[in-house]
Amino acid sequence: MMCAAFSDHLLRQVTQVPAGLRLPPASGRKCTRSVPFLFRRPLSGRRCAAASGSVEPATAGADAKALVEFLYDDLPHLFDEQGIDRTMYDDRVVFRDPITKHDTIDGYLFNIRLLKLLFRPNFYLHFVRQTGPYEITTRWTMAMKFILLPWKPELVFTGISIMGVNPQTQKFRSHVDLWDSIENNDYFSFEGLVDFLKQLRIYKTPDLDTPEYLVLKRTANYEIRKYEPFVVVETKGDKLSGSSGFNDVAGYIFGKNSSAEKIPMTTPVFTQAIDDKLSKVSIQIVLPMDKDLDRLPFPTAEAVNLKKVEGGIAAGTKFSGKPTEEIVLAKEKELRSALLKDGLSARSGCLLARYNDPGSTYSFVMRNEVLLWLNEFSLE
């Protein structure tokens, strides 16, 4: 499950909610722009390693198979009208996350209602596994918007929930959330509060069609995203932060194509380097998500091409300000270093995503991202 929330005193500032409530957490930009994610079930009879590295037989302790199946079916209803089944939790269940805690099922359910009111959350369940004789662990992403602020910031949290089972009642008696984005997951974590507040900052993201992705994991330094396929129109560029070739690809969507069709604007504008030496750079405009490659008109300008990007797993880091070449290359180096430290391997080259018109957007609210496609990634 999850748990990104306000601290008690911060909640009182905006809604005067009684202290001690728990806000579940978030991941993914609409997850961030969220796309449906298939719930993956473990193989039948599979054994799962606990956080300590131990493996417990599926037959030991609680009826783990039934509880795992229950959570797969129940948790997707966390924020819909049906809601979760409270009868599977002890009345005195203990809930904890880095910045909130409470000790009753009523408190937890009230907190879920508060989240729905303030954040419009989306919850994505990645897997559920037995990790001990009386312990089940879930991995999730939660994405939400804080609707009380005028710019409606998007918040994403990813992590695991460790759920303890009461051997007498065969119900859940404890629920502890751990976030991927912080190291100190104990209550009360100042690091957790700062992580929450940082996501409230202003980024201006145009309300336009954009490639769909789900944040699988959000750390302190980057996001791991699963992108769906999308189509771009592209031509040769000069450098990552440059605009050479933009008028040619923009001309395509303004009607310079085989059917003189005007195509709706999208975001972001990509510049892509195929290697670290920037030996070849292309500039790309994303085409609307409902456009198939084989149904699009052909470009009429020379050296302008249509290309389908197959999607996949990418690591991304977000920053504001004008993305000069020096800044972009420094962000790419920092991201690659952070991935290597975490044991992840990125492909050569990188992408710069620019979401705003530099002529009409204040630099401090600009949304820019450096993206690296990963060779492989697993939430295992």
CSV table of N, CA and C in Angstrom, one decimal, residues 45-62 64 129-136:
chain,number,residue,atom,x,y,z
A,45,GLY,N,2.8,-21.0,-6.4
A,45,GLY,CA,3.8,-21.8,-5.6
A,45,GLY,C,5.1,-21.1,-5.4
A,46,ARG,N,5.2,-19.9,-6.0
A,46,ARG,CA,6.5,-19.2,-5.9
A,46,ARG,C,6.8,-18.8,-4.5
A,47,ARG,N,8.1,-18.9,-4.1
A,47,ARG,CA,8.6,-18.4,-2.8
A,47,ARG,C,9.2,-17.0,-3.0
A,48,CYS,N,9.0,-16.2,-1.9
A,48,CYS,CA,9.4,-14.8,-2.0
A,48,CYS,C,10.4,-14.5,-0.9
A,49,ALA,N,11.4,-13.8,-1.2
A,49,ALA,CA,12.4,-13.4,-0.2
A,49,ALA,C,12.0,-12.3,0.6
A,50,ALA,N,12.2,-12.3,1.9
A,50,ALA,CA,11.9,-11.2,2.8
A,50,ALA,C,13.0,-10.1,2.6
A,51,ALA,N,12.7,-9.0,3.3
A,51,ALA,CA,13.7,-7.9,3.2
A,51,ALA,C,15.0,-8.3,3.8
A,52,SER,N,15.0,-9.3,4.7
A,52,SER,CA,16.3,-9.7,5.3
A,52,SER,C,17.0,-10.7,4.4
A,53,GLY,N,16.3,-11.2,3.3
A,53,GLY,CA,17.0,-12.1,2.4
A,53,GLY,C,16.5,-13.5,2.7
A,54,SER,N,15.7,-13.8,3.8
A,54,SER,CA,15.3,-15.1,4.1
A,54,SER,C,14.1,-15.5,3.2
A,55,VAL,N,13.8,-16.8,3.1
A,55,VAL,CA,12.7,-17.2,2.3
A,55,VAL,C,11.9,-18.1,3.2
A,56,GLU,N,10.6,-17.8,3.2
A,56,GLU,CA,9.7,-18.6,4.0
A,56,GLU,C,8.8,-19.5,3.2
A,57,PRO,N,8.5,-20.7,3.6
A,57,PRO,CA,7.6,-21.5,2.8
A,57,PRO,C,6.2,-20.9,2.7
A,58,ALA,N,5.6,-21.1,1.6
A,58,ALA,CA,4.2,-20.5,1.5
A,58,ALA,C,3.2,-21.2,2.4
A,59,THR,N,3.5,-22.3,2.9
A,59,THR,CA,2.6,-23.0,3.8
A,59,THR,C,2.8,-22.7,5.3
A,60,ALA,N,3.9,-21.9,5.6
A,60,ALA,CA,4.2,-21.6,7.0
A,60,ALA,C,3.3,-20.4,7.4
A,61,GLY,N,2.9,-20.4,8.7
A,61,GLY,CA,2.3,-19.3,9.3
A,61,GLY,C,0.9,-19.1,8.7
A,62,ALA,N,0.6,-17.8,8.3
A,62,ALA,CA,-0.8,-17.4,7.9
A,62,ALA,C,-1.1,-18.1,6.5
A,64,ALA,N,-1.1,-17.5,3.5
A,64,ALA,CA,-0.5,-16.5,2.7
A,64,ALA,C,-1.1,-16.4,1.3
A,129,ARG,N,3.5,-10.1,-2.3
A,129,ARG,CA,4.3,-11.3,-2.0
A,129,ARG,C,4.4,-11.6,-0.5
A,130,GLN,N,4.4,-12.9,-0.2
A,130,GLN,CA,4.7,-13.3,1.2
A,130,GLN,C,6.2,-13.2,1.4
A,131,THR,N,6.5,-12.5,2.5
A,131,THR,CA,7.9,-12.3,2.8
A,131,THR,C,8.3,-12.8,4.2
A,132,GLY,N,7.4,-13.5,4.9
A,132,GLY,CA,7.6,-14.1,6.2
A,132,GLY,C,6.4,-15.0,6.5
A,133,PRO,N,6.5,-15.8,7.6
A,133,PRO,CA,5.3,-16.6,8.0
A,133,PRO,C,4.1,-15.8,8.3
A,134,TYR,N,4.2,-14.6,8.9
A,134,TYR,CA,3.1,-13.7,9.2
A,134,TYR,C,3.4,-12.3,8.6
A,135,GLU,N,3.9,-12.3,7.4
A,135,GLU,CA,4.2,-11.0,6.8
A,135,GLU,C,4.0,-11.0,5.2
A,136,ILE,N,3.4,-10.0,4.7
A,136,ILE,CA,3.2,-9.9,3.3
A,136,ILE,C,3.6,-8.5,2.9
